[in-house]
Amino acid sequence: MDLYRINSQTPTLGVAKDLLGKILWFDSPDGIVSGRITETEGYLSDDPAAHSYRGETKRTAPMFRSAGLVYVYLIYGMYYCLNITTRPEGEGEAVLIRSIEPLEGVEIMLKNRPKADISSLCNGPGKLCRAFGITVELSGLNIINGAIRIYDDGYKPATITSSKRIGITQDSAKDHLYRFTID
DNA sequence: TTAATGATGGGCT
DNA sequence: GCCCATCATTAAA
């Protein structure tokens, strides 16, 4: 199985679609967990909904560094969200990984989310980070050498659906079809 | 079945 | 002080 590398020549929305069907892999303290990516969203540099929009801060620094880094942030005080950066130094774009179909380490995921059943184990950005054990401590790692990686096993999605992003309310951003899903 | 609400804390104005 | 790229739980219908 091949390591998947982000090509910084590829536009962010192209990467968002490209990541569908790839395998997210994490060498967690409890063991290997992995799953197939089924939902992503793109966040662009001229996009008021992007964390990078108001400039670089300590939190958002990975978005501005280089393509192929992990950007993790805390949301609503209790959940983490996982992104992969897509652009060269200074640009500030990323893809949010929103949903995954569990593959390896299901017993670890169930230990992290004891009340979930398989179908709802990783079907949301907060849920998948909780199930995998991904926290903000991992923000800034690269996906070539780090504990979080992406693999390509040759799976090709049949159909990619575009839709509006979840939870985006700014008038100038809410209607963009930057959310991509496969079934 | 869908709709409303509470949890919980960092980041920014 | 308000907002937030969320989710589980409860309430209503």
PDB file of C-alpha atoms (C1' of nucleotides) in Angstrom:
ATOM      1  CA  MET A   1       0.000   0.000   0.000  1.00  0.00           C
ATOM      2  CA  ASP A   2       1.402   3.394  -1.047  1.00  0.00           C
ATOM      3  CA  LEU A   3       1.873   6.427   1.154  1.00  0.00           C
ATOM      4  CA  TYR A   4      -0.245   9.278  -0.193  1.00  0.00           C
ATOM      5  CA  ARG A   5       1.558  12.596  -0.648  1.00  0.00           C
ATOM      6  CA  ILE A   6      -0.186  15.948  -0.986  1.00  0.00           C
ATOM      7  CA  ASN A   7       0.842  17.645  -4.247  1.00  0.00           C
ATOM      8  CA  SER A   8       1.092  21.373  -3.518  1.00  0.00           C
ATOM      9  CA  GLN A   9       0.447  22.017  -7.213  1.00  0.00           C
ATOM     10  CA  THR A  10      -3.071  20.606  -6.834  1.00  0.00           C
ATOM     11  CA  PRO A  11      -5.793  23.123  -5.905  1.00  0.00           C
ATOM     12  CA  THR A  12      -7.257  22.573  -2.453  1.00  0.00           C
ATOM     13  CA  LEU A  13     -10.670  21.531  -3.740  1.00  0.00           C
ATOM     14  CA  GLY A  14      -8.932  18.976  -5.962  1.00  0.00           C
ATOM     15  CA  VAL A  15      -7.120  17.572  -2.941  1.00  0.00           C
ATOM     16  CA  ALA A  16     -10.419  17.456  -1.041  1.00  0.00           C
ATOM     17  CA  LYS A  17     -11.878  15.239  -3.769  1.00  0.00           C
ATOM     18  CA  ASP A  18      -8.658  13.243  -4.141  1.00  0.00           C
ATOM     19  CA  LEU A  19      -8.668  12.328  -0.448  1.00  0.00           C
ATOM     20  CA  LEU A  20     -12.031  10.560  -0.752  1.00  0.00           C
ATOM     21  CA  GLY A  21     -11.450   6.809  -0.659  1.00  0.00           C
ATOM     22  CA  LYS A  22      -7.918   7.169   0.758  1.00  0.00           C
ATOM     23  CA  ILE A  23      -7.049   5.600   4.111  1.00  0.00           C
ATOM     24  CA  LEU A  24      -6.391   7.721   7.200  1.00  0.00           C
ATOM     25  CA  TRP A  25      -3.907   5.892   9.408  1.00  0.00           C
ATOM     26  CA  PHE A  26      -2.837   6.710  12.980  1.00  0.00           C
ATOM     27  CA  ASP A  27      -0.181   5.006  15.102  1.00  0.00           C
ATOM     28  CA  SER A  28      -1.931   5.706  18.411  1.00  0.00           C
ATOM     29  CA  PRO A  29      -0.578   4.883  21.887  1.00  0.00           C
ATOM     30  CA  ASP A  30      -3.111   2.033  22.015  1.00  0.00           C
ATOM     31  CA  GLY A  31      -2.236   0.646  18.575  1.00  0.00           C
ATOM     32  CA  ILE A  32      -2.897   1.234  14.878  1.00  0.00           C
ATOM     33  CA  VAL A  33      -6.249   2.694  13.868  1.00  0.00           C
ATOM     34  CA  SER A  34      -7.304   3.392  10.292  1.00  0.00           C
ATOM     35  CA  GLY A  35     -10.311   4.031   8.117  1.00  0.00           C
ATOM     36  CA  ARG A  36     -11.434   5.065   4.653  1.00  0.00           C
ATOM     37  CA  ILE A  37     -12.181   8.759   4.132  1.00  0.00           C
ATOM     38  CA  THR A  38     -15.776   9.312   3.000  1.00  0.00           C
ATOM     39  CA  GLU A  39     -16.390  13.048   3.567  1.00  0.00           C
ATOM     40  CA  THR A  40     -14.165  16.135   3.243  1.00  0.00           C
ATOM     41  CA  GLU A  41     -14.485  19.923   3.065  1.00  0.00           C
ATOM     42  CA  GLY A  42     -12.168  22.487   1.478  1.00  0.00           C
ATOM     43  CA  TYR A  43     -11.198  25.759   3.209  1.00  0.00           C
ATOM     44  CA  LEU A  44      -9.571  28.386   0.997  1.00  0.00           C
ATOM     45  CA  SER A  45      -7.439  31.439   1.716  1.00  0.00           C
ATOM     46  CA  ASP A  46     -10.059  33.946   0.451  1.00  0.00           C
ATOM     47  CA  ASP A  47     -12.767  32.144   2.400  1.00  0.00           C
ATOM     48  CA  PRO A  48     -14.231  33.895   5.489  1.00  0.00           C
ATOM     49  CA  ALA A  49     -15.083  30.479   6.933  1.00  0.00           C
ATOM     50  CA  ALA A  50     -11.423  29.400   6.951  1.00  0.00           C
ATOM     51  CA  HIS A  51      -9.463  29.730  10.193  1.00  0.00           C
ATOM     52  CA  SER A  52      -6.618  31.209   8.160  1.00  0.00           C
ATOM     53  CA  TYR A  53      -8.786  34.060   6.834  1.00  0.00           C
ATOM     54  CA  ARG A  54      -7.902  36.542   9.594  1.00  0.00           C
ATOM     55  CA  GLY A  55      -4.182  35.842   9.438  1.00  0.00           C
ATOM     56  CA  GLU A  56      -1.710  33.497  11.043  1.00  0.00           C
ATOM     57  CA  THR A  57      -1.889  32.810  14.780  1.00  0.00           C
ATOM     58  CA  LYS A  58      -0.210  30.221  16.970  1.00  0.00           C
ATOM     59  CA  ARG A  59      -3.241  27.962  16.546  1.00  0.00           C
ATOM     60  CA  THR A  60      -3.496  28.234  12.753  1.00  0.00           C
ATOM     61  CA  ALA A  61       0.258  28.239  12.032  1.00  0.00           C
ATOM     62  CA  PRO A  62       0.304  24.770  10.401  1.00  0.00           C
ATOM     63  CA  MET A  63      -2.134  25.993   7.730  1.00  0.00           C
ATOM     64  CA  PHE A  64       0.502  28.488   6.602  1.00  0.00           C
ATOM     65  CA  ARG A  65       3.584  26.245   6.705  1.00  0.00           C
ATOM     66  CA  SER A  66       3.479  23.769   3.822  1.00  0.00           C
ATOM     67  CA  ALA A  67       1.347  21.112   2.147  1.00  0.00           C
ATOM     68  CA  GLY A  68       0.948  17.770   3.891  1.00  0.00           C
ATOM     69  CA  LEU A  69       0.754  18.834   7.533  1.00  0.00           C
ATOM     70  CA  VAL A  70      -1.851  17.982  10.123  1.00  0.00           C
ATOM     71  CA  TYR A  71      -3.879  20.899  11.523  1.00  0.00           C
ATOM     72  CA  VAL A  72      -5.946  19.960  14.590  1.00  0.00           C
ATOM     73  CA  TYR A  73      -8.066  22.394  16.588  1.00  0.00           C
ATOM     74  CA  LEU A  74     -10.449  22.321  19.554  1.00  0.00           C
ATOM     75  CA  ILE A  75     -14.077  23.073  18.752  1.00  0.00           C
ATOM     76  CA  TYR A  76     -16.942  23.795  21.179  1.00  0.00           C
ATOM     77  CA  GLY A  77     -14.657  23.110  24.112  1.00  0.00           C
ATOM     78  CA  MET A  78     -14.888  19.338  23.789  1.00  0.00           C
ATOM     79  CA  TYR A  79     -14.144  18.023  20.305  1.00  0.00           C
ATOM     80  CA  TYR A  80     -11.183  18.107  17.958  1.00  0.00           C
ATOM     81  CA  CYS A  81     -11.273  18.467  14.177  1.00  0.00           C
ATOM     82  CA  LEU A  82      -8.596  17.100  11.834  1.00  0.00           C
ATOM     83  CA  ASN A  83      -7.392  18.896   8.697  1.00  0.00           C
ATOM     84  CA  ILE A  84      -4.633  18.287   6.145  1.00  0.00           C
ATOM     85  CA  THR A  85      -2.842  21.322   4.732  1.00  0.00           C
ATOM     86  CA  THR A  86      -2.656  21.641   0.974  1.00  0.00           C
ATOM     87  CA  ARG A  87      -0.626  24.673  -0.089  1.00  0.00           C
ATOM     88  CA  PRO A  88       2.928  26.082   0.058  1.00  0.00           C
ATOM     89  CA  GLU A  89       4.214  28.423   2.800  1.00  0.00           C
ATOM     90  CA  GLY A  90       2.034  31.469   3.358  1.00  0.00           C
ATOM     91  CA  GLU A  91      -1.175  30.472   1.587  1.00  0.00           C
ATOM     92  CA  GLY A  92      -3.270  29.030   4.426  1.00  0.00           C
ATOM     93  CA  GLU A  93      -5.540  26.413   2.885  1.00  0.00           C
ATOM     94  CA  ALA A  94      -6.607  22.988   4.180  1.00  0.00           C
ATOM     95  CA  VAL A  95      -9.025  20.093   3.879  1.00  0.00           C
ATOM     96  CA  LEU A  96     -11.200  19.085   6.842  1.00  0.00           C
ATOM     97  CA  ILE A  97     -11.609  15.325   7.223  1.00  0.00           C
ATOM     98  CA  ARG A  98     -15.249  14.969   8.265  1.00  0.00           C
ATOM     99  CA  SER A  99     -16.090  11.289   8.080  1.00  0.00           C
ATOM    100  CA  ILE A 100     -14.402   7.901   7.907  1.00  0.00           C
ATOM    101  CA  GLU A 101     -15.412   4.276   7.554  1.00  0.00           C
ATOM    102  CA  PRO A 102     -13.481   2.273  10.199  1.00  0.00           C
ATOM    103  CA  LEU A 103     -10.981  -0.363   9.026  1.00  0.00           C
ATOM    104  CA  GLU A 104      -8.187  -1.302  11.474  1.00  0.00           C
ATOM    105  CA  GLY A 105      -8.353  -0.937  15.259  1.00  0.00           C
ATOM    106  CA  VAL A 106     -12.126  -0.931  15.629  1.00  0.00           C
ATOM    107  CA  GLU A 107     -11.750  -2.292  19.178  1.00  0.00           C
ATOM    108  CA  ILE A 108      -9.591   0.743  20.056  1.00  0.00           C
ATOM    109  CA  MET A 109     -12.178   3.102  18.587  1.00  0.00           C
ATOM    110  CA  LEU A 110     -14.930   1.407  20.585  1.00  0.00           C
ATOM    111  CA  LYS A 111     -12.853   1.815  23.735  1.00  0.00           C
ATOM    112  CA  ASN A 112     -12.594   5.554  22.990  1.00  0.00           C
ATOM    113  CA  ARG A 113     -16.322   5.869  22.194  1.00  0.00           C
ATOM    114  CA  PRO A 114     -17.956   3.101  24.257  1.00  0.00           C
ATOM    115  CA  LYS A 115     -21.581   3.953  23.486  1.00  0.00           C
ATOM    116  CA  ALA A 116     -21.219   4.188  19.684  1.00  0.00           C
ATOM    117  CA  ASP A 117     -22.149   1.468  17.221  1.00  0.00           C
ATOM    118  CA  ILE A 118     -20.056   0.796  14.104  1.00  0.00           C
ATOM    119  CA  SER A 119     -22.182   2.861  11.737  1.00  0.00           C
ATOM    120  CA  SER A 120     -21.867   6.019  13.844  1.00  0.00           C
ATOM    121  CA  LEU A 121     -18.350   5.430  15.175  1.00  0.00           C
ATOM    122  CA  CYS A 122     -16.500   7.908  12.919  1.00  0.00           C
ATOM    123  CA  ASN A 123     -19.206   9.680  10.896  1.00  0.00           C
ATOM    124  CA  GLY A 124     -18.383  13.226  11.986  1.00  0.00           C
ATOM    125  CA  PRO A 125     -15.241  15.318  12.499  1.00  0.00           C
ATOM    126  CA  GLY A 126     -15.490  15.319  16.306  1.00  0.00           C
ATOM    127  CA  LYS A 127     -16.437  11.661  16.446  1.00  0.00           C
ATOM    128  CA  LEU A 128     -13.551  10.443  14.315  1.00  0.00           C
ATOM    129  CA  CYS A 129     -10.965  12.369  16.317  1.00  0.00           C
ATOM    130  CA  ARG A 130     -12.430  10.989  19.554  1.00  0.00           C
ATOM    131  CA  ALA A 131     -12.534   7.433  18.171  1.00  0.00           C
ATOM    132  CA  PHE A 132      -8.979   7.616  16.794  1.00  0.00           C
ATOM    133  CA  GLY A 133      -7.587   9.401  19.867  1.00  0.00           C
ATOM    134  CA  ILE A 134      -6.408  12.411  17.846  1.00  0.00           C
ATOM    135  CA  THR A 135      -5.794  15.577  19.915  1.00  0.00           C
ATOM    136  CA  VAL A 136      -4.413  19.067  19.365  1.00  0.00           C
ATOM    137  CA  GLU A 137      -0.987  17.820  20.476  1.00  0.00           C
ATOM    138  CA  LEU A 138      -0.606  16.316  17.008  1.00  0.00           C
ATOM    139  CA  SER A 139      -1.195  19.612  15.200  1.00  0.00           C
ATOM    140  CA  GLY A 140       1.714  20.521  12.920  1.00  0.00           C
ATOM    141  CA  LEU A 141       3.009  16.985  12.287  1.00  0.00           C
ATOM    142  CA  ASN A 142       3.603  16.020   8.687  1.00  0.00           C
ATOM    143  CA  ILE A 143       1.820  13.064   7.127  1.00  0.00           C
ATOM    144  CA  ILE A 144       4.946  11.486   5.615  1.00  0.00           C
ATOM    145  CA  ASN A 145       6.989  10.846   8.774  1.00  0.00           C
ATOM    146  CA  GLY A 146       4.465  11.445  11.540  1.00  0.00           C
ATOM    147  CA  ALA A 147       2.074   9.297  13.544  1.00  0.00           C
ATOM    148  CA  ILE A 148      -0.794  10.313  11.247  1.00  0.00           C
ATOM    149  CA  ARG A 149      -0.476   9.236   7.613  1.00  0.00           C
ATOM    150  CA  ILE A 150      -2.614   8.741   4.531  1.00  0.00           C
ATOM    151  CA  TYR A 151      -2.407   5.642   2.337  1.00  0.00           C
ATOM    152  CA  ASP A 152      -3.684   4.860  -1.153  1.00  0.00           C
ATOM    153  CA  ASP A 153      -4.796   1.247  -1.566  1.00  0.00           C
ATOM    154  CA  GLY A 154      -6.079   1.806  -5.089  1.00  0.00           C
ATOM    155  CA  TYR A 155      -9.724   2.247  -4.123  1.00  0.00           C
ATOM    156  CA  LYS A 156     -11.547   4.456  -6.621  1.00  0.00           C
ATOM    157  CA  PRO A 157     -14.829   6.095  -5.538  1.00  0.00           C
ATOM    158  CA  ALA A 158     -17.677   5.580  -8.010  1.00  0.00           C
ATOM    159  CA  THR A 159     -19.399   8.939  -7.538  1.00  0.00           C
ATOM    160  CA  ILE A 160     -18.360  12.125  -5.731  1.00  0.00           C
ATOM    161  CA  THR A 161     -21.177  14.392  -4.532  1.00  0.00           C
ATOM    162  CA  SER A 162     -20.677  18.127  -3.885  1.00  0.00           C
ATOM    163  CA  SER A 163     -22.743  20.082  -1.364  1.00  0.00           C
ATOM    164  CA  LYS A 164     -22.688  23.052   1.006  1.00  0.00           C
ATOM    165  CA  ARG A 165     -20.370  22.868   3.993  1.00  0.00           C
ATOM    166  CA  ILE A 166     -21.778  21.944   7.388  1.00  0.00           C
ATOM    167  CA  GLY A 167     -22.062  24.657  10.034  1.00  0.00           C
ATOM    168  CA  ILE A 168     -20.958  27.564   7.823  1.00  0.00           C
ATOM    169  CA  THR A 169     -23.206  30.612   8.247  1.00  0.00           C
ATOM    170  CA  GLN A 170     -21.302  33.626   6.828  1.00  0.00           C
ATOM    171  CA  ASP A 171     -23.301  34.954   3.863  1.00  0.00           C
ATOM    172  CA  SER A 172     -20.242  35.190   1.632  1.00  0.00           C
ATOM    173  CA  ALA A 173     -19.176  31.598   2.353  1.00  0.00           C
ATOM    174  CA  LYS A 174     -22.244  29.519   3.126  1.00  0.00           C
ATOM    175  CA  ASP A 175     -23.301  28.713  -0.438  1.00  0.00           C
ATOM    176  CA  HIS A 176     -19.976  27.346  -1.698  1.00  0.00           C
ATOM    177  CA  LEU A 177     -20.144  23.686  -2.703  1.00  0.00           C
ATOM    178  CA  TYR A 178     -16.891  22.787  -0.959  1.00  0.00           C
ATOM    179  CA  ARG A 179     -18.130  19.642   0.771  1.00  0.00           C
ATOM    180  CA  PHE A 180     -17.459  16.323  -0.952  1.00  0.00           C
ATOM    181  CA  THR A 181     -18.858  12.905  -0.098  1.00  0.00           C
ATOM    182  CA  ILE A 182     -18.843   9.310  -1.321  1.00  0.00           C
ATOM    183  CA  ASP A 183     -21.074   6.502  -0.069  1.00  0.00           C
TER     184      ASP A 183
ATOM    185  C1'  DT B   1     -39.692  11.080  13.503  1.00  0.00           C
ATOM    186  C1'  DT B   2     -37.674  15.792  14.018  1.00  0.00           C
ATOM    187  C1'  DA B   3     -36.458  19.760  16.952  1.00  0.00           C
ATOM    188  C1'  DA B   4     -34.403  22.077  20.891  1.00  0.00           C
ATOM    189  C1'  DT B   5     -30.849  22.274  24.247  1.00  0.00           C
ATOM    190  C1'  DG B   6     -26.776  21.751  27.244  1.00  0.00           C
ATOM    191  C1'  DA B   7     -21.901  20.619  27.631  1.00  0.00           C
ATOM    192  C1'  DT B   8     -17.471  23.032  27.775  1.00  0.00           C
ATOM    193  C1'  DG B   9     -13.198  25.923  26.790  1.00  0.00           C
ATOM    194  C1'  DG B  10      -9.981  28.409  23.535  1.00  0.00           C
ATOM    195  C1'  DG B  11      -9.785  32.382  20.562  1.00  0.00           C
ATOM    196  C1'  DC B  12     -10.777  36.760  19.209  1.00  0.00           C
ATOM    197  C1'  DT B  13     -13.222  41.696  19.330  1.00  0.00           C
TER     198       DT B  13
ATOM    199  C1'  DG C   1     -18.470  38.539  26.325  1.00  0.00           C
ATOM    200  C1'  DC C   2     -19.565  36.209  22.306  1.00  0.00           C
ATOM    201  C1'  DC C   3     -18.550  32.964  18.806  1.00  0.00           C
ATOM    202  C1'  DC C   4     -17.439  28.446  17.292  1.00  0.00           C
ATOM    203  C1'  DA C   5     -15.737  23.752  10.620  1.00  0.00           C
ATOM    204  C1'  DT C   6     -19.868  19.465  17.173  1.00  0.00           C
ATOM    205  C1'  DC C   7     -22.419  15.942  19.365  1.00  0.00           C
ATOM    206  C1'  DA C   8     -25.416  13.441  22.817  1.00  0.00           C
ATOM    207  C1'  DT C   9     -29.452  13.837  25.113  1.00  0.00           C
ATOM    208  C1'  DT C  10     -33.984  15.200  25.948  1.00  0.00           C
ATOM    209  C1'  DA C  11     -38.443  16.914  24.518  1.00  0.00           C
ATOM    210  C1'  DA C  12     -42.100  17.363  21.402  1.00  0.00           C
ATOM    211  C1'  DA C  13     -45.226  15.721  18.018  1.00  0.00           C
TER     212       DA C  13
END
